[in-house]
mmCIF file of C-alpha atoms and ligand atoms in Angstrom:
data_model
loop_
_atom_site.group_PDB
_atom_site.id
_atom_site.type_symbol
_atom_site.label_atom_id
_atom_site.label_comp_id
_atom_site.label_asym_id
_atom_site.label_seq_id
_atom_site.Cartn_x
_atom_site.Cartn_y
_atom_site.Cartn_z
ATOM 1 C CA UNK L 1 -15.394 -30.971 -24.120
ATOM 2 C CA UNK L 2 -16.691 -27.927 -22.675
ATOM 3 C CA UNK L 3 -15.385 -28.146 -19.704
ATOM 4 C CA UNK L 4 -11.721 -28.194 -21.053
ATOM 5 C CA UNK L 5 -12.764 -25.259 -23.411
ATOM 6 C CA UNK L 6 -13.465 -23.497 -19.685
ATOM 7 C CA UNK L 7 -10.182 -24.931 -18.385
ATOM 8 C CA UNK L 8 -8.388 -23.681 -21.759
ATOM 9 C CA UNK L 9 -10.078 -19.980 -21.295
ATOM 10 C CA UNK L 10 -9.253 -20.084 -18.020
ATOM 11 C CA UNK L 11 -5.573 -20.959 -18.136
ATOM 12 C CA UNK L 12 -5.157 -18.258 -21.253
ATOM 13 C CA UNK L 13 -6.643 -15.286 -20.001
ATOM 14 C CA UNK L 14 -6.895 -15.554 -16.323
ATOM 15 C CA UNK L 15 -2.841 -17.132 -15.751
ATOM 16 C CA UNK L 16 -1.225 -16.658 -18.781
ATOM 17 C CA UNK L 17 -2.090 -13.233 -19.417
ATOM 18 C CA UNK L 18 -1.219 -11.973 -15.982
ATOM 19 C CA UNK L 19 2.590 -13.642 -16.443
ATOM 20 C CA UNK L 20 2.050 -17.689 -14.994
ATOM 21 C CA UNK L 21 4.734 -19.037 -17.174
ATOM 22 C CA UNK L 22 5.973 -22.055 -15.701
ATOM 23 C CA UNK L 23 4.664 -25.163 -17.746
ATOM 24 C CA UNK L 24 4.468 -27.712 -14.790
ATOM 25 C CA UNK L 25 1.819 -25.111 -13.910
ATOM 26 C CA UNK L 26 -0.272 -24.591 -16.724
ATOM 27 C CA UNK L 27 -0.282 -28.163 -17.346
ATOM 28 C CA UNK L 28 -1.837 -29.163 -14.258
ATOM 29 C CA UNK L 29 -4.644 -26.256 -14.499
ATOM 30 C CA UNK L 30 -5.629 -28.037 -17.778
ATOM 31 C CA UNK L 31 -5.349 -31.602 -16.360
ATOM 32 C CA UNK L 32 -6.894 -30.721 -13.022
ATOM 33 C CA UNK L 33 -11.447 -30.445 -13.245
ATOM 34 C CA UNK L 34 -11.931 -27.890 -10.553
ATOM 35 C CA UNK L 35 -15.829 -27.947 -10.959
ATOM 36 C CA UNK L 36 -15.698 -31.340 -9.383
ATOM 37 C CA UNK L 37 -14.077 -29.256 -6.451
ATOM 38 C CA UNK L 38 -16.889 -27.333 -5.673
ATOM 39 C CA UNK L 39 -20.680 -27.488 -4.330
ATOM 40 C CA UNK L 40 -22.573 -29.389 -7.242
ATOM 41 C CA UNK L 41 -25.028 -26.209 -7.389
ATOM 42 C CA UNK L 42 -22.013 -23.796 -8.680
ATOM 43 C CA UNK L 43 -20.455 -25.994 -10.506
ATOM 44 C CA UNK L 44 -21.122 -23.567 -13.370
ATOM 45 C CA UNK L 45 -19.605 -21.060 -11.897
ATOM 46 C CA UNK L 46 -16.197 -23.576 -11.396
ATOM 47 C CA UNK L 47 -14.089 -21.664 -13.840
ATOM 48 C CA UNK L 48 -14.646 -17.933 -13.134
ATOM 49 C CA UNK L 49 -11.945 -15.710 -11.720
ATOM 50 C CA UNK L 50 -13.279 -16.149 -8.488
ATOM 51 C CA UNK L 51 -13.165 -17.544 -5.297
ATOM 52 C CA UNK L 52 -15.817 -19.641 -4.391
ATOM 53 C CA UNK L 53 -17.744 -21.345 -1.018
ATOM 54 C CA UNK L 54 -17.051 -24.880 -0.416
ATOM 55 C CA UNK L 55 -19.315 -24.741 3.160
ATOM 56 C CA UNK L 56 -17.863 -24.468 6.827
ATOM 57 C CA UNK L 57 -17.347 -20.608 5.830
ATOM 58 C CA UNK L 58 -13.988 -21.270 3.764
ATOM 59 C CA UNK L 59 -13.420 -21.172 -0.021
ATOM 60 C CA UNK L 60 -11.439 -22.815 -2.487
ATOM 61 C CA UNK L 61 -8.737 -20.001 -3.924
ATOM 62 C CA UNK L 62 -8.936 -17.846 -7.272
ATOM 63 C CA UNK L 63 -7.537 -20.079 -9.996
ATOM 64 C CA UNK L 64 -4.761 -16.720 -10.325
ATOM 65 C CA UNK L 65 -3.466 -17.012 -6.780
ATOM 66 C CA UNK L 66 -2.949 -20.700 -6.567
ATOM 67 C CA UNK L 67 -1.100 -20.302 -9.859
ATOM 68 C CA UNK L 68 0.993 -17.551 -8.888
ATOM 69 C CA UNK L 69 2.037 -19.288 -5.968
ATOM 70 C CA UNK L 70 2.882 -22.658 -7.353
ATOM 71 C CA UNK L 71 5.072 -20.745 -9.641
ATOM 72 C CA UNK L 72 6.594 -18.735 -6.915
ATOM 73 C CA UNK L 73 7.410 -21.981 -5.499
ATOM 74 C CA UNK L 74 9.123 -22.988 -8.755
ATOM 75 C CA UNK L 75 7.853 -26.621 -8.005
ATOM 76 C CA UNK L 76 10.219 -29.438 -9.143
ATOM 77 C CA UNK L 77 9.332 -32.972 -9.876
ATOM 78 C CA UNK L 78 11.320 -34.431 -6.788
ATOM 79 C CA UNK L 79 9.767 -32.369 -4.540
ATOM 80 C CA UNK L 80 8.569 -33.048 -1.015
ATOM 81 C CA UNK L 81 5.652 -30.273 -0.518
ATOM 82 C CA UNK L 82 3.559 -29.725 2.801
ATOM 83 C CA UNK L 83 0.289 -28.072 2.184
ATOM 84 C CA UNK L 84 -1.466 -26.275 4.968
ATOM 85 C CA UNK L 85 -5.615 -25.292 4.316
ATOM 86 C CA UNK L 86 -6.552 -28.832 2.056
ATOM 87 C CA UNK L 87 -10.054 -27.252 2.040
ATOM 88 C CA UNK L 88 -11.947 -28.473 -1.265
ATOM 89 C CA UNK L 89 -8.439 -30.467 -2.921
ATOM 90 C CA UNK L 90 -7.919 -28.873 -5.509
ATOM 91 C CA UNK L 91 -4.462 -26.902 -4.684
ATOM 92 C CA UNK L 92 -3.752 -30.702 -3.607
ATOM 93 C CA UNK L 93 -4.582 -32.269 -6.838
ATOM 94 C CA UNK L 94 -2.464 -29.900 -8.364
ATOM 95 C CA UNK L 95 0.451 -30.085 -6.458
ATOM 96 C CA UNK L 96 0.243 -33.700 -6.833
ATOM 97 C CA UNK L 97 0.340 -33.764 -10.215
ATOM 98 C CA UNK L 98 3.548 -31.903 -10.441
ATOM 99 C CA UNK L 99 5.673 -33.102 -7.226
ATOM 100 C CA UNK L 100 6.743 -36.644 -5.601
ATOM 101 C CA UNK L 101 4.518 -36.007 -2.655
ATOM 102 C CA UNK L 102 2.466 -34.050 -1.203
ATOM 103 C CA UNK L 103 1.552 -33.654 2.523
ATOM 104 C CA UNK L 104 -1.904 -32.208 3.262
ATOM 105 C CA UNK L 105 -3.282 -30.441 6.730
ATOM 106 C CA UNK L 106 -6.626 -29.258 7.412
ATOM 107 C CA UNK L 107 -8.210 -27.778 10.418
ATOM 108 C CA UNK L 108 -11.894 -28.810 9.831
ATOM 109 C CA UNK L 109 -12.363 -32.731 9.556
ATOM 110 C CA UNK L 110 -15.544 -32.776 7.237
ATOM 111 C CA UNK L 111 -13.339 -30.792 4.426
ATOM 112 C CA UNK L 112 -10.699 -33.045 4.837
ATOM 113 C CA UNK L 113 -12.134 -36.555 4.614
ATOM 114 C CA UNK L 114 -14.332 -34.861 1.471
ATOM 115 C CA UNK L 115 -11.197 -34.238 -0.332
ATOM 116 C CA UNK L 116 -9.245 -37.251 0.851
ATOM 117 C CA UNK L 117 -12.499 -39.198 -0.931
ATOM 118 C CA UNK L 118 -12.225 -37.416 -3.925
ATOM 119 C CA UNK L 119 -9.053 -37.413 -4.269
ATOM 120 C CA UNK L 120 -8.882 -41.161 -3.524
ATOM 121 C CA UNK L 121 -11.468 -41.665 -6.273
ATOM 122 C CA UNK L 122 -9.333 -39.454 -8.530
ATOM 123 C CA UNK L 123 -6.541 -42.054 -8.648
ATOM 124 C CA UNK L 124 -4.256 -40.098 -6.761
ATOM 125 C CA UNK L 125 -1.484 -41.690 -4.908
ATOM 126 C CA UNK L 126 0.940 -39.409 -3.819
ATOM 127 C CA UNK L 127 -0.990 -37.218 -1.242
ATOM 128 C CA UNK L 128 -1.022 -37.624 2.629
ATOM 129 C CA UNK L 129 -3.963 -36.543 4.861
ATOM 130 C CA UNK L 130 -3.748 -34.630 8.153
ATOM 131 C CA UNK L 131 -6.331 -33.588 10.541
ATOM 132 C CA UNK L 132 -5.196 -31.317 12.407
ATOM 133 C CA UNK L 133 -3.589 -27.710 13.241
ATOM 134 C CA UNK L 134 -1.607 -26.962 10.562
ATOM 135 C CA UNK L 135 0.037 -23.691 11.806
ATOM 136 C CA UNK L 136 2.420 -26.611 13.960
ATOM 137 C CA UNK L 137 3.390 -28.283 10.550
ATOM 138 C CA UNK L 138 3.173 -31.655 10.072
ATOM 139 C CA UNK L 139 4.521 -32.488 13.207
ATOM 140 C CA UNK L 140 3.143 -36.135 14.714
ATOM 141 C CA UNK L 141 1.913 -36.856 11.527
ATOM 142 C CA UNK L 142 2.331 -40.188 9.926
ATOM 143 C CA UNK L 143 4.380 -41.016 7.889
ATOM 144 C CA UNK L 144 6.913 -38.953 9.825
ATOM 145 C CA UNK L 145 8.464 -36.371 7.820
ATOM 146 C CA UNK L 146 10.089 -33.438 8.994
ATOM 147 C CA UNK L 147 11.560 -31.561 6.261
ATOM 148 C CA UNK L 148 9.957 -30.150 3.128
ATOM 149 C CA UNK L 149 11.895 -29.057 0.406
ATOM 150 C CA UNK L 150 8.574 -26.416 -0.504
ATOM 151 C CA UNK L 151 5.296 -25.789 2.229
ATOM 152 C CA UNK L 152 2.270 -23.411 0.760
ATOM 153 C CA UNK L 153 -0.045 -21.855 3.569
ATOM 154 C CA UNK L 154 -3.476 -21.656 1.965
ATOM 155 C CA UNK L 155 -4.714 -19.125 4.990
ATOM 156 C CA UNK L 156 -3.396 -15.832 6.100
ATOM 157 C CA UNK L 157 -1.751 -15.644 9.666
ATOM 158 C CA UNK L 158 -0.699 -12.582 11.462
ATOM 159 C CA UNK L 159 3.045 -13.797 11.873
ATOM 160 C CA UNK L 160 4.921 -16.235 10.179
ATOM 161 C CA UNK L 161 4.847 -19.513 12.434
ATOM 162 C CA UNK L 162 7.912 -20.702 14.080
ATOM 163 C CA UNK L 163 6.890 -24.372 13.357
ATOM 164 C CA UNK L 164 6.733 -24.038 9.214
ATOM 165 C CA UNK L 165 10.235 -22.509 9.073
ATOM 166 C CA UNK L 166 11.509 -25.074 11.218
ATOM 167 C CA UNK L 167 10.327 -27.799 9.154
ATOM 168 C CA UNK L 168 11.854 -26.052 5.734
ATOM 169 C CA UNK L 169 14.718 -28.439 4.325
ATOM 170 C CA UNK L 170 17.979 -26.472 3.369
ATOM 171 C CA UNK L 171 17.234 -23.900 0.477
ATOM 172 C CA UNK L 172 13.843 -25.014 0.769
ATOM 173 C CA UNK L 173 10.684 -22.728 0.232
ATOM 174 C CA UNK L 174 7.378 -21.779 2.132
ATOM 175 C CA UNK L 175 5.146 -19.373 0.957
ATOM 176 C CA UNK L 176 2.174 -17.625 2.855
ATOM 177 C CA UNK L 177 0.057 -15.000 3.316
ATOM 178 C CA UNK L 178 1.128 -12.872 6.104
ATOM 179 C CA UNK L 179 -1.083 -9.935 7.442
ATOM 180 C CA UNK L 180 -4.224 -8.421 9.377
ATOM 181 C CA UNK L 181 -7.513 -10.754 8.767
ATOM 182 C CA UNK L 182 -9.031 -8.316 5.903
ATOM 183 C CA UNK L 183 -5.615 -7.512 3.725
ATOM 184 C CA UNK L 184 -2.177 -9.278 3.987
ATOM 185 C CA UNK L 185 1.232 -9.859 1.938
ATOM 186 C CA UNK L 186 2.324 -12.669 -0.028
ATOM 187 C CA UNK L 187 5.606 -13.667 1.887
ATOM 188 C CA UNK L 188 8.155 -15.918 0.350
ATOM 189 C CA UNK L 189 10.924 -17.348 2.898
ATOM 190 C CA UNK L 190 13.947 -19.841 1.884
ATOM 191 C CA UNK L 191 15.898 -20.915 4.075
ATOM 192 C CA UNK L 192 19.931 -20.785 3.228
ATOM 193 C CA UNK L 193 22.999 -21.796 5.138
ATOM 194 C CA UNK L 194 23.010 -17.751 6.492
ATOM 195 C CA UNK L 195 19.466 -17.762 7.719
ATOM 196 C CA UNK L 196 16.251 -17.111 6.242
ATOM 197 C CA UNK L 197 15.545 -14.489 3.409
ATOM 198 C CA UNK L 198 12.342 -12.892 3.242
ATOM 199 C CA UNK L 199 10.828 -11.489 0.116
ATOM 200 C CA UNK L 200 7.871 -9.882 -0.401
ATOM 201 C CA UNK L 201 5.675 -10.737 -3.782
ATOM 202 C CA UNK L 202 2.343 -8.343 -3.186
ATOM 203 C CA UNK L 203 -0.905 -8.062 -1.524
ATOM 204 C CA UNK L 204 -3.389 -10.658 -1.588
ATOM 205 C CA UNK L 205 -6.741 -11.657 0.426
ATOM 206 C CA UNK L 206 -7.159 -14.862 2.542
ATOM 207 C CA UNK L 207 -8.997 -16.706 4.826
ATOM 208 C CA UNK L 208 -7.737 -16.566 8.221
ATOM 209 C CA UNK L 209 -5.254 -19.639 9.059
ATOM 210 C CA UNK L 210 -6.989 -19.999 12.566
ATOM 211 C CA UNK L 211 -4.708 -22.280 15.245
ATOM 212 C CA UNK L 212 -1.907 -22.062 17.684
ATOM 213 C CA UNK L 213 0.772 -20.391 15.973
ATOM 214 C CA UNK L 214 -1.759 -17.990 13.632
ATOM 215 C CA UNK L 215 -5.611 -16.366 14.371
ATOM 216 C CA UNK L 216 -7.114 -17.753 17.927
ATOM 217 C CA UNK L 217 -10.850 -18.293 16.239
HETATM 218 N N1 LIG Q 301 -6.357 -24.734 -1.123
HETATM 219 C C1 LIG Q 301 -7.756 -24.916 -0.884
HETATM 220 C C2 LIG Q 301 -8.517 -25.355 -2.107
HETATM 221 O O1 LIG Q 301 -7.881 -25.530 -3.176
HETATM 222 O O2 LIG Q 301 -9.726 -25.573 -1.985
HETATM 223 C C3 LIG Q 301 -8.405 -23.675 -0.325
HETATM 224 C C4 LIG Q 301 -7.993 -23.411 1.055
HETATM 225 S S1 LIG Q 301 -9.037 -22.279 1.916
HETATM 226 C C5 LIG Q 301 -8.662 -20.753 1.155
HETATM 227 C C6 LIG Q 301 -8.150 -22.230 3.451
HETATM 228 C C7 LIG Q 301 -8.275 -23.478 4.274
HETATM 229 O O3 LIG Q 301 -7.371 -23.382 5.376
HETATM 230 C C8 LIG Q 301 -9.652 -23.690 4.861
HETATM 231 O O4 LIG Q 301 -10.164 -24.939 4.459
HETATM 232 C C9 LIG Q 301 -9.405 -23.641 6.370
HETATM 233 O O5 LIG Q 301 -10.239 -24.506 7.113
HETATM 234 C C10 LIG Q 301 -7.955 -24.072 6.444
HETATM 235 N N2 LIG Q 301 -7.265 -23.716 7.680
HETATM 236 C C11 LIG Q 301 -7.360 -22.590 8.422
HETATM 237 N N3 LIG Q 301 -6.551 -22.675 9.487
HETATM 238 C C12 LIG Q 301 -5.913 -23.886 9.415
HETATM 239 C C13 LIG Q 301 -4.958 -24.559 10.211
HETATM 240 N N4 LIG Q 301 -4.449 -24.043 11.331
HETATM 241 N N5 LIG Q 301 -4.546 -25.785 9.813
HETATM 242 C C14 LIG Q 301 -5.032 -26.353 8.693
HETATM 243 N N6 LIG Q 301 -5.946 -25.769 7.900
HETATM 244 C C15 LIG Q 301 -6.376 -24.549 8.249
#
């Protein structure tokens, strides 16, 4: 009970009061427990405005960030999603709790066969698990699927990889954080029968998305 109190406070005055509208959204925040995402020994700290360590030197996101870009992404129920940077699961959880499917690639295998666990024990059905470099996409991952109708990049990369656009279905969505390896941009790009459009929706902090087409180490 007081753990969905936390969830409630979070979702009213760290998303809703900063303009996180969109319903799929909120709803998932409140389903979702994010202390079960993190280290046992901050679980307390689970629904602060924060980011917070998960181990291997990455974190699992501020609560606002994932938020805002879920609802950039203006996620629909028949959606096909490709996540890059599973680190803890939660981003995955809630992705999967609003689209059809959601494909999941991490860099570093302990995170990734942590969350696939969890996430397993969680009841989830609708995720798939990659190991792998995710700045390529899911490319050679099984099942084969090259075409995402919406792909969220969970780590900031100096350019915008070649690989992620290419694997955007028509009017389809990927968001990331684009930038040096302290400060970078929130950069939304759909792709249309004329090309791609960029937009840019503010400044933002990540780790860095570390693999062929993004940070070498
Ligand atoms: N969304 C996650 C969550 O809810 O816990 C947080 C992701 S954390 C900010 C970024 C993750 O991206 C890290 O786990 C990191 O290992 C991963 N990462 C960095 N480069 C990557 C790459 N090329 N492919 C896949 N994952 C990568």
């Amino acid at each position: 009970m007081r753990l969905r109190a936390s969830r409630e406070n979070m979702i009213k005055y760290q998303l809703i009061a900063r303009g996180i509208t969109d319903e799929n959204v909120l709803k998932a925040f409140l389903k979702v427990p994010r202390h079960k995402f993190v280290p046992e020994e901050i679980g307390h700290l689970a629904y602060n405005d924060s980011p917070l360590s998960i181990g291997e030197g990455q974190t699992i996101s501020q609560p606002y960030i994932v938020a805002l870009m879920m609802q950039i992404l203006e996620l629909k129920n028949s959606d096909k999603v490709l996540e890059i940077g599973t680190g803890s699961g939660y981003q995955t959880a809630l992705l999967a709790e609003i689209v059809e499917i959601v494909y999941t690639v991490e860099r570093i295998n302990s995170l990734i066969r942590d969350a696939e666990d969890l996430l397993n024990g969680m009841g989830y059905k609708n995720i798939h698990y990659k190991y792998g470099d995710g700045t390529l996409g899911w490319k050679d991952g099984i099942p084969t699927q090259n075409e995402f109708d919406k792909i969220i990049v969970a780590a900031a990369a100096p350019d915008i990889p070649e690989s992620l656009t290419g694997q955007l279905a028509m009017n389809g969505k990927l968001i990331i954080p684009t930038g040096n390896r302290t400060f970078q941009q929130l950069v939304v790009i759909t792709r249309t029968e004329e090309g791609y459009i960029h937009t840019n929706e503010g400044g933002c902090t990540f780790v860095p998305l570390i693999g062929d087409e993004g940070w070498q180490e």
